[in-house]
Coordinates of C-alpha atoms in Angstrom, one line a residue:
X1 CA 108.2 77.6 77.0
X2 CA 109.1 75.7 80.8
X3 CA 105.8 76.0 82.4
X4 CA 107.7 73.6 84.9
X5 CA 109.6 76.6 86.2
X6 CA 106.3 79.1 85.6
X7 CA 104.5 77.3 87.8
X8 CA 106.7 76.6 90.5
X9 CA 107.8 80.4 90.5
X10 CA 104.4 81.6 91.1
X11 CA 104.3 79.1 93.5
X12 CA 106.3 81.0 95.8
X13 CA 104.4 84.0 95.5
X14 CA 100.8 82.7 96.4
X15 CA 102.7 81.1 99.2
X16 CA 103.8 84.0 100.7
X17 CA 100.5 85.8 100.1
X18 CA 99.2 83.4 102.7
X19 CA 102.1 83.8 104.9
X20 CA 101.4 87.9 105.1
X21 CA 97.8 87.1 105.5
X22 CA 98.9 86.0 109.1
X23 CA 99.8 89.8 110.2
X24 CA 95.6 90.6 109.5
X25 CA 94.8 87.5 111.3
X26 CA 96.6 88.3 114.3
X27 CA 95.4 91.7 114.2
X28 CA 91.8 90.7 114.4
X29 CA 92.6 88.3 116.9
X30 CA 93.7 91.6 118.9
X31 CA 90.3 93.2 118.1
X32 CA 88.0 90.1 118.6
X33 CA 86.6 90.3 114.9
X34 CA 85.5 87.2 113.2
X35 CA 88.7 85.7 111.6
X36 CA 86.9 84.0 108.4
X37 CA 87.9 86.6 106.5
X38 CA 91.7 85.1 106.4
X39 CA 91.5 81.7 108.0
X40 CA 90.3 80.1 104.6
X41 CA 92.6 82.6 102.4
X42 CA 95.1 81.4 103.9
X43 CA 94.6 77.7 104.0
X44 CA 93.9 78.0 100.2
X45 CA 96.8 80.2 99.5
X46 CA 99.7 78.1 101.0
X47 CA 98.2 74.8 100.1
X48 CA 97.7 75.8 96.7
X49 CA 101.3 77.6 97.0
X50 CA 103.0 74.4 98.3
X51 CA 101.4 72.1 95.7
X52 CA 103.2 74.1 93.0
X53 CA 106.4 74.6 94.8
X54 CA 106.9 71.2 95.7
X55 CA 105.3 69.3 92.4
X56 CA 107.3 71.5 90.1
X57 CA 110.4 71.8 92.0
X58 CA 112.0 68.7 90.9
X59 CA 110.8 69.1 87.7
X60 CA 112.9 72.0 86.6
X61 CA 114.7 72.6 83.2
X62 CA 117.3 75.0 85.2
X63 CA 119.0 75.4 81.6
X64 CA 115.7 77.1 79.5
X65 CA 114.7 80.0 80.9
X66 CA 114.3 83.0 79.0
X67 CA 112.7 86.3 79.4
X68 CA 109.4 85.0 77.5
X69 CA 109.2 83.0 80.9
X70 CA 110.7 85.9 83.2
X71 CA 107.5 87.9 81.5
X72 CA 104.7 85.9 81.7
X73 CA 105.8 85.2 85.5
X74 CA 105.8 88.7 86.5
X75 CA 103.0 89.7 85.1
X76 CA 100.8 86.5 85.9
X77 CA 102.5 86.5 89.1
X78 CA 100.9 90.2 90.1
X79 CA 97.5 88.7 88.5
X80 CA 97.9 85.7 91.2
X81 CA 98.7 88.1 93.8
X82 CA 95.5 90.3 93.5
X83 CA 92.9 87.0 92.8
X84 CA 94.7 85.4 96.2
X85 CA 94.6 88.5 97.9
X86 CA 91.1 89.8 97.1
X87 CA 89.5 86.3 99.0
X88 CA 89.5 88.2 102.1
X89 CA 87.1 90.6 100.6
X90 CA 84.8 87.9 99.1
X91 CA 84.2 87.0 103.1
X92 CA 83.2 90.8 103.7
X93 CA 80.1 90.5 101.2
X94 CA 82.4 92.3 98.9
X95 CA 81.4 91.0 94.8
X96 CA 84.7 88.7 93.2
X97 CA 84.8 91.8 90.9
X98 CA 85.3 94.5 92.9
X99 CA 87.3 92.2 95.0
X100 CA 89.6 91.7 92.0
X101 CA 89.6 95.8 91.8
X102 CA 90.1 96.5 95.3
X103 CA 93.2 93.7 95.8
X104 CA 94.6 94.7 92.4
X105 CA 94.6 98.4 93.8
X106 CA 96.4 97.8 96.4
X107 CA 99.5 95.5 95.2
X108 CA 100.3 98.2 92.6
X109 CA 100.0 101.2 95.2
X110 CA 97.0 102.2 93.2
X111 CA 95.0 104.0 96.2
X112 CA 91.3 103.6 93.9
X113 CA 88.8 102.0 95.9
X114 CA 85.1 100.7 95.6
X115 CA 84.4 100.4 99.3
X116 CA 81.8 102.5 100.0
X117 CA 81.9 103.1 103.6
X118 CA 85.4 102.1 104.9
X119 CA 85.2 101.9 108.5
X120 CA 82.4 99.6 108.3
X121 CA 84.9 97.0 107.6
X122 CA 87.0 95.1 110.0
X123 CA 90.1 96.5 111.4
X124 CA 92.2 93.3 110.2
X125 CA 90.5 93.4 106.6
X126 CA 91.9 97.4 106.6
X127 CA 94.9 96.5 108.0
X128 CA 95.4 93.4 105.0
X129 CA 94.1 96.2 102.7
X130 CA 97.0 98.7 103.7
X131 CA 99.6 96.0 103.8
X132 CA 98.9 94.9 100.3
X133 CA 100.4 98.3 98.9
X134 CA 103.1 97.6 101.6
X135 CA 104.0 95.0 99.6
X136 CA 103.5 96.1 96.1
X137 CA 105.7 99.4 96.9
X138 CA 108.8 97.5 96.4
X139 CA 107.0 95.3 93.8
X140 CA 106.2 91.6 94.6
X141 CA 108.4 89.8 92.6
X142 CA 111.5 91.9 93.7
X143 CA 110.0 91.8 97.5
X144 CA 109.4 88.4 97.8
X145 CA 112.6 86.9 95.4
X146 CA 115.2 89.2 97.5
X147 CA 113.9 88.7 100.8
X148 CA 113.8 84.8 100.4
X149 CA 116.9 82.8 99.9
X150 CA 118.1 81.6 96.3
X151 CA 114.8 80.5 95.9
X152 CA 114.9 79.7 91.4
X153 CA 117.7 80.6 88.8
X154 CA 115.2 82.5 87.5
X155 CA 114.8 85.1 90.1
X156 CA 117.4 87.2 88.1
X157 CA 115.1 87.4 84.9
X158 CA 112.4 88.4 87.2
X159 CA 113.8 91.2 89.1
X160 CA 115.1 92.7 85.6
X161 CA 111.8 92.6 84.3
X162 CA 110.1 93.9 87.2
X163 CA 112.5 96.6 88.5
X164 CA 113.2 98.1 85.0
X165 CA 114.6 100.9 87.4
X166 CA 117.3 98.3 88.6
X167 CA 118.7 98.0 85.0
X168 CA 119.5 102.2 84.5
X169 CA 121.5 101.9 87.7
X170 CA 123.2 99.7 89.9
X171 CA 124.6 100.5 93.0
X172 CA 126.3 96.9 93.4
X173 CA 127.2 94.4 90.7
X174 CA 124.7 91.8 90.9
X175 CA 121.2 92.9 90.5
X176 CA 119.4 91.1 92.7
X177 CA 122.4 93.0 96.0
X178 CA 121.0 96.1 94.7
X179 CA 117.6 94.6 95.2
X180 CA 117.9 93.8 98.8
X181 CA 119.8 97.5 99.7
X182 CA 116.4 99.1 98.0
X183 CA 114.3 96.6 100.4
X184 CA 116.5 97.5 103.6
X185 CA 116.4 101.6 102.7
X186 CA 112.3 100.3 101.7
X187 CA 112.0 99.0 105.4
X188 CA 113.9 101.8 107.1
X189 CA 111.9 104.5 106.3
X190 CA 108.9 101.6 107.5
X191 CA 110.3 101.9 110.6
X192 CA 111.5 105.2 111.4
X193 CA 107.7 106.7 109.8
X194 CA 106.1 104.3 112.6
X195 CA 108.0 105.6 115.9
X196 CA 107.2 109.0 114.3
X197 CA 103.7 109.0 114.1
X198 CA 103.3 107.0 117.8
X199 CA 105.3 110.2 119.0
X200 CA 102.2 112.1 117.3
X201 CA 100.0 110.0 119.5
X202 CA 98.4 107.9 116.3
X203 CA 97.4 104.4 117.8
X204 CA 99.6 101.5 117.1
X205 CA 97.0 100.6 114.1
X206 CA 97.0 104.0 113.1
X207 CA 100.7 104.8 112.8
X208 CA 100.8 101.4 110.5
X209 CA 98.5 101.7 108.4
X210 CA 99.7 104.9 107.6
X211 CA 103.1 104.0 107.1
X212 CA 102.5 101.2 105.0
X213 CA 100.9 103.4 102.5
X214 CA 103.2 106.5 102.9
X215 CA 106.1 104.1 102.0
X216 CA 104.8 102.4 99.5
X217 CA 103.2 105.8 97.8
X218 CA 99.8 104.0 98.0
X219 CA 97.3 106.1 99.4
X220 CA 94.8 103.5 100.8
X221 CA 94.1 104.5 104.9
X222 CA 91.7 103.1 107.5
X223 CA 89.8 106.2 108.0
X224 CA 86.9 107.5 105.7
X225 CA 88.8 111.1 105.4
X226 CA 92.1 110.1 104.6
X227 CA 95.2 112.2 106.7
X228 CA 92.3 115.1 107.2
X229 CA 90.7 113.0 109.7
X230 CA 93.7 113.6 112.3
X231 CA 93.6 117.3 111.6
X232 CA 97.4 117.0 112.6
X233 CA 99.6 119.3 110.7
X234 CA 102.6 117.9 112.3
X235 CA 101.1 114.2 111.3
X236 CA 100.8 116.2 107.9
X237 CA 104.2 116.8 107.9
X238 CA 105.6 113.4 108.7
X239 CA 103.6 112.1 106.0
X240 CA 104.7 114.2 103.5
X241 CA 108.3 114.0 104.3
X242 CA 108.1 110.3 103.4
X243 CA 105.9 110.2 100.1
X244 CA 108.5 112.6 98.8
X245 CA 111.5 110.4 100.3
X246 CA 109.9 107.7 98.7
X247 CA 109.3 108.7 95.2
X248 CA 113.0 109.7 94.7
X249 CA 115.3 107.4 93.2
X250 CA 116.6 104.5 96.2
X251 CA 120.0 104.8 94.6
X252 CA 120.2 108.5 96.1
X253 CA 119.5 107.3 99.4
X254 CA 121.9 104.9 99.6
X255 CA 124.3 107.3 98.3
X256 CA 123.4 109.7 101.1
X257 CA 123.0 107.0 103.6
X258 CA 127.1 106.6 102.6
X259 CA 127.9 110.1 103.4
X260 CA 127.5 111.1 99.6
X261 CA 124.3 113.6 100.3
X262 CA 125.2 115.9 97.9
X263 CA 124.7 113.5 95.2
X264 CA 121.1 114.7 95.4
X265 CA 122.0 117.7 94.4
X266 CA 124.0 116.6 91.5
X267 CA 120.9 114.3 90.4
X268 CA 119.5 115.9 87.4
X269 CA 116.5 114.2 87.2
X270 CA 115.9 114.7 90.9
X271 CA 117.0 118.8 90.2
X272 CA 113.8 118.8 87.4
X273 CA 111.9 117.1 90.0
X274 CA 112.1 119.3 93.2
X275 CA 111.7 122.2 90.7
X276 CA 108.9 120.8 89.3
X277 CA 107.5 120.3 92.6
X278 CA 107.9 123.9 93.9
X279 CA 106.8 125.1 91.1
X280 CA 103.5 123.6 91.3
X281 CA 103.4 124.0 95.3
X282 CA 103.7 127.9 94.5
X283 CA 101.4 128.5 91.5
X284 CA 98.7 126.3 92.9
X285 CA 99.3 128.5 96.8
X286 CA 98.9 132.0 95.1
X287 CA 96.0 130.3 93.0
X288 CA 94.2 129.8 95.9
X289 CA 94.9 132.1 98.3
X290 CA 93.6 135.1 96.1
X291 CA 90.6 133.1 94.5
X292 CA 89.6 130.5 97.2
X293 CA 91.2 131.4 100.9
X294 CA 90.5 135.0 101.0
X295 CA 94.4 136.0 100.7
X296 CA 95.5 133.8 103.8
X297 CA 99.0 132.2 102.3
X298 CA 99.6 130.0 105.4
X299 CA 96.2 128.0 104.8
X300 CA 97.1 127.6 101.3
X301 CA 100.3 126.8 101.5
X302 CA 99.5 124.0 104.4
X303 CA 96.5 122.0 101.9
X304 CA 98.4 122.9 99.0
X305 CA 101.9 121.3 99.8
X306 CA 99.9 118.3 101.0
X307 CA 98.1 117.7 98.1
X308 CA 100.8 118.4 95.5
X309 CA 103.2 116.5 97.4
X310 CA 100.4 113.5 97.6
X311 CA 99.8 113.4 93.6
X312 CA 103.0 113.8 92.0
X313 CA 104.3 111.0 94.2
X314 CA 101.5 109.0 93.6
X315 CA 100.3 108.2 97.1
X316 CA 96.9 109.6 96.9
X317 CA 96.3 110.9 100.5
X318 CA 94.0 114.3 101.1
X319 CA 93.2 116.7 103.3
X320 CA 90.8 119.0 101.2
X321 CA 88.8 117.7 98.0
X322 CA 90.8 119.2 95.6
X323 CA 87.8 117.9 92.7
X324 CA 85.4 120.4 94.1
X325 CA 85.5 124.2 93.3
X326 CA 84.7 125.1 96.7
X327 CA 88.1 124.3 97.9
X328 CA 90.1 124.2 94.5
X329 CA 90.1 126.2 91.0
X330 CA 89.9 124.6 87.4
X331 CA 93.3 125.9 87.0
X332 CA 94.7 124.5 89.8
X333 CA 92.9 120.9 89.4
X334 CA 94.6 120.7 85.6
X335 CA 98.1 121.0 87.5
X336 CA 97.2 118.2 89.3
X337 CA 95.9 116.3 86.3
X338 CA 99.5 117.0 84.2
X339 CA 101.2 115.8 88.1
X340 CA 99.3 112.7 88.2
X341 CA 100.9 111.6 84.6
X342 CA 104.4 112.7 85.9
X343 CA 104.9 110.7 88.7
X344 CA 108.2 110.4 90.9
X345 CA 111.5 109.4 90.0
X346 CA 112.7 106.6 88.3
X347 CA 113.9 103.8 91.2
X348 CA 111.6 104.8 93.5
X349 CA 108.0 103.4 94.9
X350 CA 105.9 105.9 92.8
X351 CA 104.4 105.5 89.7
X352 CA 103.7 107.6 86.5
X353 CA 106.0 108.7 83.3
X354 CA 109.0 109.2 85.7
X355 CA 110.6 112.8 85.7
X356 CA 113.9 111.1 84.3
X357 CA 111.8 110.4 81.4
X358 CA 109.9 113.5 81.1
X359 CA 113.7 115.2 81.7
X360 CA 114.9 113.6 78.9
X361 CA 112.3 114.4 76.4
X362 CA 113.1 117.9 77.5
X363 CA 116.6 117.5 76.8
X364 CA 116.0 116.3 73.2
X365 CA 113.5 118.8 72.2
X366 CA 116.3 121.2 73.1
X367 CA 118.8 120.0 71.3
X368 CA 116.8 119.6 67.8
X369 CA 116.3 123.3 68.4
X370 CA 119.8 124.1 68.4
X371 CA 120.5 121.8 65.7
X372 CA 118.1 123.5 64.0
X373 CA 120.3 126.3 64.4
X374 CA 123.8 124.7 64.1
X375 CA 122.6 122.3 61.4
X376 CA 126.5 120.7 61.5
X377 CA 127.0 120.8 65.0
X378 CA 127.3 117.5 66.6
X379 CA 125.2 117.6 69.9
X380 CA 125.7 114.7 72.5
X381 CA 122.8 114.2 74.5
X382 CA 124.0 114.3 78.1
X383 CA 122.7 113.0 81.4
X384 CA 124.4 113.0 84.6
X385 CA 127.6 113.7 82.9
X386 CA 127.4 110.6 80.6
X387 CA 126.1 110.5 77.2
X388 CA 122.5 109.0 76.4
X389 CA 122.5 107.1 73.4
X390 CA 119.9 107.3 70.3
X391 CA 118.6 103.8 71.3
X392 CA 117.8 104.6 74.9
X393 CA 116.0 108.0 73.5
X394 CA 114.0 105.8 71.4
X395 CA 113.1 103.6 73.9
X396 CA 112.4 106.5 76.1
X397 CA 109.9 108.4 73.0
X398 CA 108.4 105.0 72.3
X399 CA 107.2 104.6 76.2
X400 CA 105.9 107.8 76.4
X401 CA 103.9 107.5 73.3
X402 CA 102.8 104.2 73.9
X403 CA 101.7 105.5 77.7
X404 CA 99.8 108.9 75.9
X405 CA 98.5 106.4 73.3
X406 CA 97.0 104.3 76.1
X407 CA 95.9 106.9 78.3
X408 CA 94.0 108.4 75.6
X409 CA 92.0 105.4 74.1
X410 CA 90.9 104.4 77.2
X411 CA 89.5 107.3 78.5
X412 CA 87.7 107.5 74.9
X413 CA 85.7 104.1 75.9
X414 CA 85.1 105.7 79.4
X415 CA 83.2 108.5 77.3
X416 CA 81.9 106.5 75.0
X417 CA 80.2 104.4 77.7
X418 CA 78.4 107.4 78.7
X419 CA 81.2 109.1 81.6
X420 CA 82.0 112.4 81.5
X421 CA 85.4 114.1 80.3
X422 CA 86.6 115.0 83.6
X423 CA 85.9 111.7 85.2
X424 CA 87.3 109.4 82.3
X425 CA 90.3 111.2 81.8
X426 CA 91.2 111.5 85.6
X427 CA 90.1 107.8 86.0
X428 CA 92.9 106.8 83.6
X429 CA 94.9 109.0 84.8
X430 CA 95.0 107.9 88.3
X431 CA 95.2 104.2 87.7
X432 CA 97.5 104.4 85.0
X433 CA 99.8 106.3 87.5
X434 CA 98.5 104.1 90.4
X435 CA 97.9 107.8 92.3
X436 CA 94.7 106.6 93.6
X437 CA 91.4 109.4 93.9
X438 CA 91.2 111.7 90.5
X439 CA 88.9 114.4 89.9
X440 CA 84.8 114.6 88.9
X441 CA 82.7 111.8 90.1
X442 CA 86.1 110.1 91.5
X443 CA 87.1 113.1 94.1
X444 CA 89.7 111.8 97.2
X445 CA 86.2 111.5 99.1
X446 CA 84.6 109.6 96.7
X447 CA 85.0 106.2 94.9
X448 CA 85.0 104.1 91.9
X449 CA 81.8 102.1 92.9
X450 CA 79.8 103.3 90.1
X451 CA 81.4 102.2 87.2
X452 CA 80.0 99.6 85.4
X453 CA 81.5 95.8 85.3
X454 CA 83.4 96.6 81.6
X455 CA 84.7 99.8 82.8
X456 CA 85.9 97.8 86.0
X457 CA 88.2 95.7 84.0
X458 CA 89.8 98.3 82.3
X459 CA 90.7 100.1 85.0
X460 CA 91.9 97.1 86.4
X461 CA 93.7 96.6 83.0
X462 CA 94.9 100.3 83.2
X463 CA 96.4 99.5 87.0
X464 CA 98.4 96.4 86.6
X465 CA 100.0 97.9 83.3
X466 CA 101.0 101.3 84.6
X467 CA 102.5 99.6 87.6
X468 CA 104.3 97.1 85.2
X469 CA 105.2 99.9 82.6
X470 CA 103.3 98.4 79.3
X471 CA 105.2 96.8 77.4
X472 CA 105.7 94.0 79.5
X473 CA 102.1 93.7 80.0
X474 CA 101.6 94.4 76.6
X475 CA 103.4 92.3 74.7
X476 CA 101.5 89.5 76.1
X477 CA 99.0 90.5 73.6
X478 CA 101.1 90.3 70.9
X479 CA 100.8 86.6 68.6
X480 CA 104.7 86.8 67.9
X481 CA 105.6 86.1 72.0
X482 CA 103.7 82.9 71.7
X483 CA 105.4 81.2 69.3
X484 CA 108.6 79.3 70.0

């Protein structure tokens, strides 16, 4: 194992977790708030960051590095990221717990929160709050190691093992190119969301804030009720526009970006998704309008599209409480429950199974069907026009059983520690998919205060290892990867 290299990788990450703690800084500054929240953070962040950087540098065995080392480097890296970035919190009266939840929430784009009364807080501690899932949308490893010069010879090993999205398809031939197009396309739509909503008249802060978390399919947002508090159906509009943008695969975009739009429509995991979509936009719509909205389609239609759009993507915004049966219906709450396990595409910001995956499984189940009828019919098992191999399905069966698996058992220690269905299984659910507000006692108006300190940590587990899809958080776990 080169713990030389380890240590002066995750060096570079803690370093540049001080570094963006500068934007909150300056931004309470701006507001005349009391700046201890970062001015220690960040002291302690890029001293500690440049001890490891430049005591380890030298010191590097550029010839053994492995993906053992690649592993435990993104996944203790993300760990790093969330302890560093939760000391702001500590300086709001916030417990090193729920500091831990609330940091860890926001690098993966989760959107759960244990804050009771948000805009009690500082403006720069929200606005460090909203960044975080800016920078966890992209992932922090591919963020910082593609933004950054050659920084390690190991910044290859990362980026696999981080991006597994990066390794289904390239859009240039060295990984890490591809990397920096998804970060340019990732900082475009940054941009152009921004100038959008200061069009809308959203303050400066607002318009940020917002972005950061559309983007990134986070969910977190400065104001206690979410996108309803603008009551802004063209803001409404803008927003969803971008979660959707952003949970479809980058490589599309780029594509289109080239002139080659109607390679979306070629996509077939993007075809599943949009249908998927629609599908669950107009079911849930009718749903309401003749149970809940006295027959009126438009109102329907307008929280509907929201909502839908906001959980399948994983972002986690509302504009109704969708966990209460004044505004929603059982039926129409389990749809959301099966969305929040989808997820967007693969290559994009949002978390979840993926549709490609949930596609392919699809695909399979149809074919044994027809083998079932054509026993000596030789079947290929196509995808985009190219043939998926057995190994890739197996890969693809053994995640999704391995993320059912997961999903189940801890929602069983939920129960068991006295929560109810509803709540355990949507708690899992959410931060599994890093979606962000579930259903029961964790509603999009509600939080995740209440759990006790055990439960805490598994959800905590349940975040970092849905945004790192399991098995490389997993395998840590296992005795095997610790032995030479």
């Amino acid at each position: 194992m080169n713990y030389k290299v380890i240590f002066s990788d995750l060096g570079y990450v803690i370093f540049m977790i001080g570094l963006f703690m500068l934007c909150p800084l300056l931004v309470s500054v701006y507001y005349k708030e009391d700046i201890k929240y970062f001015v220690i953070p960040i002291l302690i962040s890029i001293i500690t960051g440049s001890f490891l950087i430049l005591f380890f540098k030298n010191r590097q065995n550029k010839e053994s590095f492995y993906d053992k080392e690649a592993i435990i480097i993104v996944v203790i890296g993300w760990l790093s990221a969330s302890i560093f970035g939760s000391m702001p919190y500590l300086f709001a009266s916030v417990s090193p717990l729920d500091a831990l939840f609330e940091a860890m929430s926001g690098f993966t784009t989760t959107g759960s929160t244990i804050l009771l009364d948000i805009e009690s807080y500082s403006r720069g501690l929200l606005f460090w709050r909203n960044m975080t899932q800016w920078l966890g949308g992209m992932g922090i490893i591919v963020f910082f190691f593609t933004v950054l010069p050659s920084i390690s010879p190991s910044s290859l090993h990362l980026i696999k093992k981080e991006a597994s999205f990066m390794t289904i398809e390239k859009i240039r031939p060295r990984i890490r190119d591809t990397a920096r197009i998804f970060c340019g396309i990732y900082m475009l739509f940054t941009v152009i969301e921004t100038i959008l909503l200061l069009f809308c008249g959203l303050p400066l802060y607002d318009a940020l804030c917002t972005t950061f978390t559309t983007v990134s399919t986070g969910g977190f947002h400065p104001r206690a009720e979410s996108i309803a508090y603008y009551n802004n159906l063209t803001v409404e509009i803008i927003v969803m526009v971008f979660m959707f943008l952003s949970s479809i695969n980058f490589a599309l975009h780029y594509r289109a970006l080239n002139g080659r739009i109607k390679d979306f429509i070629k996509d077939e995991e993007f075809r599943f998704y949009l249908s998927v979509v629609l599908l669950s936009i107009g079911i849930t719509t009718i749903n309401l309008a003749l149970k809940i909205n006295n027959g009126d389609f438009l109102v329907s239609l307008r929280y509907v599209s929201f909502n839908v759009i906001s959980i399948v993507t994983a972002t986690g915004f509302s504009t109704v409480d969708f966990s209460s049966t004044t505004f929603w219906t059982h039926s129409s709450m389990f749809i959301l429950l099966i969305l929040m396990l989808l997820g967007g595409c693969t290559g994009s910001t949002s978390g979840g199974i993926k549709a490609g995956r949930v596609y392919l499984t699809f695909k399979f189940i149809a074919r044994e069907f027809k083998h079932i009828l054509h026993p000596n019919a030789v079947i290929p098992l196509k995808y985009n026009g190219r043939v998926i191999s057995d190994g890739i399905i197996n890969k693809i069966f053994s995640f999704v059983l391995l993320y059912l698996l997961l999903f189940v058992s801890i929602s069983f220690i939920l129960m068991l520690m006295g929560y109810d269905p509803a709540t355990s299984l949507s708690a899992v659910a959410t931060t599994m998919e890093n979606c962000g507000p579930g259903l029961g006692r964790i509603g999009p108006f509600e939080n995740f205060a209440f759990f006790n300190p055990i439960a805490k940590l598994l959800l905590i587990f349940s975040m970092l290892a849905g945004r790192l899809e399991l098995f490389i958080v997993l395998v840590l776990f296992m005795p095997a990867f610790w032995k030479r």
